[in-house]
GROMACS .gro file of C-alpha atoms in nm:
model
  356
    1UNK     CA    1   9.051   3.464   2.840
    2UNK     CA    2   8.973   3.209   3.106
    3UNK     CA    3   8.808   2.876   3.025
    4UNK     CA    4   8.507   2.994   3.232
    5UNK     CA    5   8.463   3.298   3.009
    6UNK     CA    6   8.495   3.083   2.697
    7UNK     CA    7   8.219   2.854   2.823
    8UNK     CA    8   7.991   3.155   2.886
    9UNK     CA    9   8.054   3.291   2.535
   10UNK     CA   10   7.986   2.948   2.386
   11UNK     CA   11   7.663   2.908   2.578
   12UNK     CA   12   7.552   3.257   2.479
   13UNK     CA   13   7.627   3.191   2.112
   14UNK     CA   14   7.436   2.864   2.129
   15UNK     CA   15   7.134   3.037   2.279
   16UNK     CA   16   7.145   3.294   2.000
   17UNK     CA   17   7.167   3.020   1.740
   18UNK     CA   18   6.876   2.837   1.899
   19UNK     CA   19   6.678   3.160   1.916
   20UNK     CA   20   6.754   3.242   1.556
   21UNK     CA   21   6.660   2.889   1.452
   22UNK     CA   22   6.330   2.906   1.646
   23UNK     CA   23   6.251   3.243   1.496
   24UNK     CA   24   6.326   3.105   1.150
   25UNK     CA   25   6.098   2.806   1.215
   26UNK     CA   26   5.823   3.032   1.346
   27UNK     CA   27   5.863   3.265   1.050
   28UNK     CA   28   5.849   2.971   0.812
   29UNK     CA   29   5.542   2.832   0.992
   30UNK     CA   30   5.375   3.172   0.979
   31UNK     CA   31   5.460   3.194   0.611
   32UNK     CA   32   5.309   2.851   0.550
   33UNK     CA   33   4.998   2.946   0.748
   34UNK     CA   34   4.965   3.272   0.559
   35UNK     CA   35   5.004   3.091   0.227
   36UNK     CA   36   4.754   2.824   0.333
   37UNK     CA   37   4.507   3.089   0.447
   38UNK     CA   38   4.532   3.282   0.122
   39UNK     CA   39   4.503   2.963  -0.082
   40UNK     CA   40   4.210   2.842   0.130
   41UNK     CA   41   4.025   3.173   0.100
   42UNK     CA   42   4.077   3.164  -0.275
   43UNK     CA   43   3.945   2.805  -0.285
   44UNK     CA   44   3.630   2.887  -0.085
   45UNK     CA   45   3.488   3.138  -0.330
   46UNK     CA   46   3.654   3.036  -0.656
   47UNK     CA   47   3.412   2.878  -0.909
   48UNK     CA   48   3.438   2.504  -0.954
   49UNK     CA   49   3.557   2.380  -1.293
   50UNK     CA   50   3.207   2.335  -1.439
   51UNK     CA   51   3.185   2.371  -1.816
   52UNK     CA   52   2.821   2.280  -1.895
   53UNK     CA   53   2.507   2.444  -1.760
   54UNK     CA   54   2.328   2.114  -1.695
   55UNK     CA   55   2.601   1.952  -1.483
   56UNK     CA   56   2.485   1.757  -1.178
   57UNK     CA   57   2.650   1.590  -0.880
   58UNK     CA   58   2.513   1.289  -0.691
   59UNK     CA   59   2.567   1.233  -0.322
   60UNK     CA   60   2.481   0.881  -0.205
   61UNK     CA   61   2.331   0.821   0.137
   62UNK     CA   62   2.604   0.787   0.400
   63UNK     CA   63   2.872   0.964   0.195
   64UNK     CA   64   3.127   1.155   0.406
   65UNK     CA   65   3.258   1.502   0.330
   66UNK     CA   66   3.598   1.349   0.257
   67UNK     CA   67   3.436   1.115   0.003
   68UNK     CA   68   3.251   1.409  -0.153
   69UNK     CA   69   3.577   1.602  -0.188
   70UNK     CA   70   3.749   1.301  -0.344
   71UNK     CA   71   3.464   1.250  -0.589
   72UNK     CA   72   3.471   1.616  -0.691
   73UNK     CA   73   3.845   1.586  -0.747
   74UNK     CA   74   3.804   1.266  -0.952
   75UNK     CA   75   3.544   1.438  -1.170
   76UNK     CA   76   3.784   1.731  -1.221
   77UNK     CA   77   3.542   1.983  -1.070
   78UNK     CA   78   3.799   2.076  -0.805
   79UNK     CA   79   4.172   2.007  -0.760
   80UNK     CA   80   4.167   2.107  -0.392
   81UNK     CA   81   4.285   1.861  -0.129
   82UNK     CA   82   4.012   1.703   0.089
   83UNK     CA   83   4.142   1.897   0.392
   84UNK     CA   84   4.024   2.222   0.231
   85UNK     CA   85   3.671   2.082   0.212
   86UNK     CA   86   3.687   1.956   0.571
   87UNK     CA   87   3.801   2.299   0.695
   88UNK     CA   88   3.521   2.466   0.497
   89UNK     CA   89   3.271   2.221   0.643
   90UNK     CA   90   3.386   2.316   0.996
   91UNK     CA   91   3.377   2.687   0.915
   92UNK     CA   92   3.019   2.664   0.785
   93UNK     CA   93   2.924   2.412   1.058
   94UNK     CA   94   2.770   2.180   0.799
   95UNK     CA   95   3.018   1.895   0.775
   96UNK     CA   96   2.797   1.650   0.964
   97UNK     CA   97   2.463   1.743   0.810
   98UNK     CA   98   2.502   1.716   0.435
   99UNK     CA   99   2.203   1.559   0.261
  100UNK     CA  100   2.215   1.286   0.002
  101UNK     CA  101   2.064   1.357  -0.338
  102UNK     CA  102   2.120   1.496  -0.685
  103UNK     CA  103   2.244   1.855  -0.700
  104UNK     CA  104   2.249   2.096  -0.991
  105UNK     CA  105   2.591   2.251  -1.058
  106UNK     CA  106   2.533   2.567  -1.258
  107UNK     CA  107   2.839   2.734  -1.403
  108UNK     CA  108   2.994   2.960  -1.140
  109UNK     CA  109   2.909   2.744  -0.839
  110UNK     CA  110   3.166   2.784  -0.559
  111UNK     CA  111   3.262   2.533  -0.288
  112UNK     CA  112   3.088   2.749  -0.028
  113UNK     CA  113   2.765   2.756  -0.232
  114UNK     CA  114   2.778   2.383  -0.294
  115UNK     CA  115   2.817   2.287   0.073
  116UNK     CA  116   2.542   2.528   0.180
  117UNK     CA  117   2.317   2.379  -0.087
  118UNK     CA  118   2.389   2.027   0.039
  119UNK     CA  119   2.331   2.131   0.399
  120UNK     CA  120   1.991   2.275   0.302
  121UNK     CA  121   1.899   1.963   0.104
  122UNK     CA  122   1.840   2.182  -0.201
  123UNK     CA  123   1.835   1.884  -0.435
  124UNK     CA  124   1.764   1.908  -0.806
  125UNK     CA  125   1.391   1.895  -0.881
  126UNK     CA  126   1.272   1.765  -1.215
  127UNK     CA  127   0.933   1.853  -1.362
  128UNK     CA  128   0.674   1.622  -1.515
  129UNK     CA  129   0.361   1.770  -1.674
  130UNK     CA  130   0.036   1.581  -1.712
  131UNK     CA  131  -0.148   1.738  -2.004
  132UNK     CA  132  -0.520   1.815  -1.988
  133UNK     CA  133  -0.709   1.561  -2.195
  134UNK     CA  134  -0.449   1.285  -2.194
  135UNK     CA  135  -0.585   0.935  -2.155
  136UNK     CA  136  -0.439   0.717  -1.883
  137UNK     CA  137  -0.267   0.517  -2.158
  138UNK     CA  138  -0.093   0.832  -2.280
  139UNK     CA  139   0.005   0.916  -1.922
  140UNK     CA  140   0.165   0.573  -1.880
  141UNK     CA  141   0.366   0.619  -2.201
  142UNK     CA  142   0.487   0.963  -2.091
  143UNK     CA  143   0.595   0.830  -1.750
  144UNK     CA  144   0.780   0.541  -1.916
  145UNK     CA  145   0.971   0.793  -2.128
  146UNK     CA  146   1.063   1.019  -1.834
  147UNK     CA  147   1.437   0.967  -1.801
  148UNK     CA  148   1.554   0.936  -1.442
  149UNK     CA  149   1.230   0.809  -1.291
  150UNK     CA  150   1.247   0.457  -1.151
  151UNK     CA  151   1.012   0.242  -1.355
  152UNK     CA  152   0.776   0.029  -1.146
  153UNK     CA  153   0.459   0.038  -1.355
  154UNK     CA  154   0.568  -0.163  -1.658
  155UNK     CA  155   0.464  -0.498  -1.513
  156UNK     CA  156   0.138  -0.368  -1.365
  157UNK     CA  157  -0.200  -0.367  -1.536
  158UNK     CA  158  -0.435  -0.072  -1.514
  159UNK     CA  159  -0.644  -0.268  -1.264
  160UNK     CA  160  -0.333  -0.341  -1.053
  161UNK     CA  161  -0.253   0.031  -1.043
  162UNK     CA  162  -0.610   0.118  -0.947
  163UNK     CA  163  -0.597  -0.133  -0.664
  164UNK     CA  164  -0.261  -0.007  -0.539
  165UNK     CA  165  -0.388   0.353  -0.534
  166UNK     CA  166  -0.716   0.260  -0.369
  167UNK     CA  167  -0.935   0.363  -0.663
  168UNK     CA  168  -1.267   0.202  -0.580
  169UNK     CA  169  -1.392   0.196  -0.939
  170UNK     CA  170  -1.101  -0.034  -1.038
  171UNK     CA  171  -1.042   0.184  -1.346
  172UNK     CA  172  -0.768   0.450  -1.316
  173UNK     CA  173  -0.889   0.654  -1.615
  174UNK     CA  174  -0.956   1.016  -1.522
  175UNK     CA  175  -0.821   0.995  -1.168
  176UNK     CA  176  -0.502   1.205  -1.213
  177UNK     CA  177  -0.508   1.584  -1.210
  178UNK     CA  178  -0.332   1.747  -1.506
  179UNK     CA  179  -0.064   1.961  -1.347
  180UNK     CA  180   0.315   1.991  -1.332
  181UNK     CA  181   0.466   1.772  -1.060
  182UNK     CA  182   0.816   1.792  -0.915
  183UNK     CA  183   1.020   1.479  -0.862
  184UNK     CA  184   1.372   1.410  -0.744
  185UNK     CA  185   1.622   1.141  -0.826
  186UNK     CA  186   1.517   0.818  -0.659
  187UNK     CA  187   1.145   0.880  -0.711
  188UNK     CA  188   0.947   0.628  -0.914
  189UNK     CA  189   0.671   0.665  -1.174
  190UNK     CA  190   0.430   0.535  -0.911
  191UNK     CA  191   0.527   0.822  -0.676
  192UNK     CA  192   0.424   1.076  -0.941
  193UNK     CA  193   0.096   0.891  -0.996
  194UNK     CA  194   0.024   0.895  -0.623
  195UNK     CA  195   0.070   1.271  -0.605
  196UNK     CA  196  -0.145   1.330  -0.914
  197UNK     CA  197  -0.416   1.100  -0.780
  198UNK     CA  198  -0.418   1.276  -0.442
  199UNK     CA  199  -0.437   1.614  -0.617
  200UNK     CA  200  -0.736   1.500  -0.824
  201UNK     CA  201  -0.912   1.367  -0.515
  202UNK     CA  202  -0.870   1.699  -0.334
  203UNK     CA  203  -0.979   1.907  -0.633
  204UNK     CA  204  -1.282   1.688  -0.697
  205UNK     CA  205  -1.393   1.694  -0.334
  206UNK     CA  206  -1.352   2.071  -0.310
  207UNK     CA  207  -1.541   2.145  -0.632
  208UNK     CA  208  -1.813   1.889  -0.563
  209UNK     CA  209  -1.892   2.042  -0.225
  210UNK     CA  210  -1.943   2.383  -0.391
  211UNK     CA  211  -2.141   2.257  -0.695
  212UNK     CA  212  -2.473   2.397  -0.813
  213UNK     CA  213  -2.737   2.192  -0.637
  214UNK     CA  214  -2.939   2.128  -0.953
  215UNK     CA  215  -2.662   1.956  -1.152
  216UNK     CA  216  -2.792   1.617  -1.272
  217UNK     CA  217  -2.501   1.422  -1.124
  218UNK     CA  218  -2.525   1.175  -0.839
  219UNK     CA  219  -2.162   1.157  -0.723
  220UNK     CA  220  -1.818   1.310  -0.764
  221UNK     CA  221  -1.730   1.018  -0.991
  222UNK     CA  222  -2.013   1.107  -1.228
  223UNK     CA  223  -1.880   1.463  -1.229
  224UNK     CA  224  -1.536   1.327  -1.318
  225UNK     CA  225  -1.683   1.127  -1.607
  226UNK     CA  226  -1.874   1.424  -1.749
  227UNK     CA  227  -1.574   1.657  -1.702
  228UNK     CA  228  -1.359   1.419  -1.907
  229UNK     CA  229  -1.611   1.444  -2.194
  230UNK     CA  230  -1.619   1.823  -2.172
  231UNK     CA  231  -1.237   1.824  -2.172
  232UNK     CA  232  -1.224   1.628  -2.497
  233UNK     CA  233  -1.499   1.834  -2.664
  234UNK     CA  234  -1.334   2.173  -2.640
  235UNK     CA  235  -0.993   2.327  -2.620
  236UNK     CA  236  -1.134   2.666  -2.523
  237UNK     CA  237  -1.191   2.715  -2.152
  238UNK     CA  238  -1.452   2.985  -2.211
  239UNK     CA  239  -1.675   2.733  -2.393
  240UNK     CA  240  -1.661   2.454  -2.141
  241UNK     CA  241  -1.943   2.578  -1.918
  242UNK     CA  242  -2.165   2.607  -2.229
  243UNK     CA  243  -2.081   2.253  -2.338
  244UNK     CA  244  -2.139   2.128  -1.983
  245UNK     CA  245  -2.474   2.309  -1.990
  246UNK     CA  246  -2.578   2.121  -2.307
  247UNK     CA  247  -2.490   1.787  -2.150
  248UNK     CA  248  -2.661   1.875  -1.820
  249UNK     CA  249  -2.985   1.963  -1.999
  250UNK     CA  250  -2.969   1.645  -2.206
  251UNK     CA  251  -2.924   1.434  -1.892
  252UNK     CA  252  -3.220   1.605  -1.727
  253UNK     CA  253  -3.438   1.542  -2.033
  254UNK     CA  254  -3.324   1.183  -2.075
  255UNK     CA  255  -3.159   1.258  -2.410
  256UNK     CA  256  -2.852   1.066  -2.510
  257UNK     CA  257  -2.530   1.268  -2.496
  258UNK     CA  258  -2.428   1.167  -2.850
  259UNK     CA  259  -2.071   1.288  -2.822
  260UNK     CA  260  -1.799   1.166  -3.059
  261UNK     CA  261  -1.509   1.149  -2.809
  262UNK     CA  262  -1.688   0.872  -2.617
  263UNK     CA  263  -1.721   0.670  -2.937
  264UNK     CA  264  -1.352   0.719  -3.014
  265UNK     CA  265  -1.256   0.608  -2.663
  266UNK     CA  266  -1.468   0.294  -2.698
  267UNK     CA  267  -1.305   0.208  -3.030
  268UNK     CA  268  -0.959   0.210  -2.870
  269UNK     CA  269  -0.690   0.088  -3.109
  270UNK     CA  270  -0.954   0.040  -3.381
  271UNK     CA  271  -0.992   0.414  -3.425
  272UNK     CA  272  -0.807   0.519  -3.742
  273UNK     CA  273  -0.853   0.895  -3.721
  274UNK     CA  274  -1.196   0.917  -3.884
  275UNK     CA  275  -1.539   0.832  -3.747
  276UNK     CA  276  -1.774   0.647  -3.981
  277UNK     CA  277  -2.149   0.592  -3.948
  278UNK     CA  278  -2.073   0.231  -3.860
  279UNK     CA  279  -1.862   0.352  -3.568
  280UNK     CA  280  -2.147   0.566  -3.434
  281UNK     CA  281  -2.387   0.271  -3.466
  282UNK     CA  282  -2.146   0.013  -3.325
  283UNK     CA  283  -2.223  -0.046  -2.958
  284UNK     CA  284  -1.956  -0.025  -2.688
  285UNK     CA  285  -2.000   0.061  -2.319
  286UNK     CA  286  -1.873   0.413  -2.401
  287UNK     CA  287  -2.086   0.482  -2.709
  288UNK     CA  288  -2.323   0.761  -2.605
  289UNK     CA  289  -2.505   0.734  -2.939
  290UNK     CA  290  -2.622   0.382  -2.854
  291UNK     CA  291  -2.646   0.407  -2.474
  292UNK     CA  292  -2.829   0.633  -2.234
  293UNK     CA  293  -2.664   0.845  -1.968
  294UNK     CA  294  -2.298   0.866  -1.886
  295UNK     CA  295  -2.035   0.611  -1.995
  296UNK     CA  296  -1.906   0.375  -1.725
  297UNK     CA  297  -1.571   0.553  -1.678
  298UNK     CA  298  -1.405   0.882  -1.769
  299UNK     CA  299  -1.255   0.895  -2.117
  300UNK     CA  300  -0.958   1.120  -2.032
  301UNK     CA  301  -0.790   1.320  -1.758
  302UNK     CA  302  -0.992   1.640  -1.711
  303UNK     CA  303  -0.828   1.959  -1.595
  304UNK     CA  304  -0.966   2.177  -1.319
  305UNK     CA  305  -1.137   2.406  -1.571
  306UNK     CA  306  -1.342   2.114  -1.707
  307UNK     CA  307  -1.426   1.998  -1.353
  308UNK     CA  308  -1.540   2.349  -1.265
  309UNK     CA  309  -1.762   2.364  -1.573
  310UNK     CA  310  -1.966   2.054  -1.487
  311UNK     CA  311  -2.013   2.173  -1.128
  312UNK     CA  312  -2.142   2.508  -1.258
  313UNK     CA  313  -2.282   2.451  -1.610
  314UNK     CA  314  -2.397   2.754  -1.805
  315UNK     CA  315  -2.768   2.826  -1.808
  316UNK     CA  316  -2.953   2.840  -2.139
  317UNK     CA  317  -3.164   2.639  -2.382
  318UNK     CA  318  -2.900   2.490  -2.614
  319UNK     CA  319  -2.924   2.114  -2.660
  320UNK     CA  320  -2.682   2.081  -2.951
  321UNK     CA  321  -2.343   2.208  -3.061
  322UNK     CA  322  -2.115   2.155  -3.358
  323UNK     CA  323  -1.776   2.289  -3.457
  324UNK     CA  324  -1.774   2.613  -3.654
  325UNK     CA  325  -1.547   2.446  -3.908
  326UNK     CA  326  -1.303   2.733  -3.953
  327UNK     CA  327  -1.020   2.565  -3.765
  328UNK     CA  328  -1.068   2.777  -3.455
  329UNK     CA  329  -1.193   2.485  -3.248
  330UNK     CA  330  -1.500   2.684  -3.146
  331UNK     CA  331  -1.862   2.572  -3.162
  332UNK     CA  332  -2.208   2.687  -3.264
  333UNK     CA  333  -2.475   2.616  -2.999
  334UNK     CA  334  -2.837   2.550  -3.096
  335UNK     CA  335  -3.162   2.513  -2.903
  336UNK     CA  336  -3.354   2.320  -3.171
  337UNK     CA  337  -3.275   2.038  -3.407
  338UNK     CA  338  -3.353   2.257  -3.710
  339UNK     CA  339  -3.101   2.517  -3.593
  340UNK     CA  340  -2.849   2.243  -3.530
  341UNK     CA  341  -2.898   2.087  -3.875
  342UNK     CA  342  -2.838   2.429  -4.031
  343UNK     CA  343  -2.517   2.469  -3.827
  344UNK     CA  344  -2.406   2.120  -3.934
  345UNK     CA  345  -2.468   2.210  -4.299
  346UNK     CA  346  -2.252   2.519  -4.257
  347UNK     CA  347  -1.983   2.309  -4.094
  348UNK     CA  348  -1.983   2.058  -4.382
  349UNK     CA  349  -1.971   2.345  -4.633
  350UNK     CA  350  -1.658   2.473  -4.459
  351UNK     CA  351  -1.497   2.128  -4.499
  352UNK     CA  352  -1.566   2.084  -4.871
  353UNK     CA  353  -1.284   2.312  -4.999
  354UNK     CA  354  -1.033   2.122  -4.787
  355UNK     CA  355  -1.154   1.787  -4.922
  356UNK     CA  356  -1.129   1.877  -5.289
   0.00000   0.00000   0.00000
């Protein structure tokens, strides 16, 4: 065979070797791609390694997707490489619009679900409930005990808080609507107070504008004061309009309200759980046994039911009421003092077996 033919055979063999090598490289690359694709698809919809139902994950402002992936890996929620998260972010078109905040991680959460949640800003919302009839002091204690809320009220007096919220009466008592309020990580106790104060203002304005025109109240604030007394006098919503009716008639007649909860509020820390005759006779600005008309401020946080009752008090002739005494929390209503004294005697008779 001539040297020329040998060179042709050598070149042909080399081309085949190169072709075979390229095909092998392509096959290997395709194999790697196929493996990566299968592994990536498995990663996307496989639950994260979350073992407790109340797990959460914080994303600080300015955190990148790569940092999020690294943090998830460090917390052992995911062993995937950051590139998997970056690819998923591109696929979902959310990589550049993830919101900071605290996110709930229920068991079964997948990477896809987590990134979509972050893109929607579906941060974890906590709940704080203001209970009907709490005093502002009790509200402050509850806020101080709410784990996760930033505490900004501790150094502020009640008057400071009233000023900051724009409460003209300089006393915050009564000015926060009992409701359940949502808050997120980063919110402060003052933020919750602002929302509750705004809610009370709206409710009071709305109910005041629709009030019965003959109610003996001169302003929404007077309605707030009377509603706080009604709130403390009964735990049964179906009695509140009747109780409000008693107080409305007393105000119209110039009779003192003579209601125990106002005395208790005036005693403050001196109240030991039982009212004595000396307490009823001892004068404070809130003692409606010793002073005419309404007390100077609310004595609690009234709910919307109590507010509604003083705007639309029940009609009737009753001027007195006393607890039934059977533990139900209900009352007997009387139009005359003789009827009332008889009801009081029955109430005291109910108490005697328990005091033996």
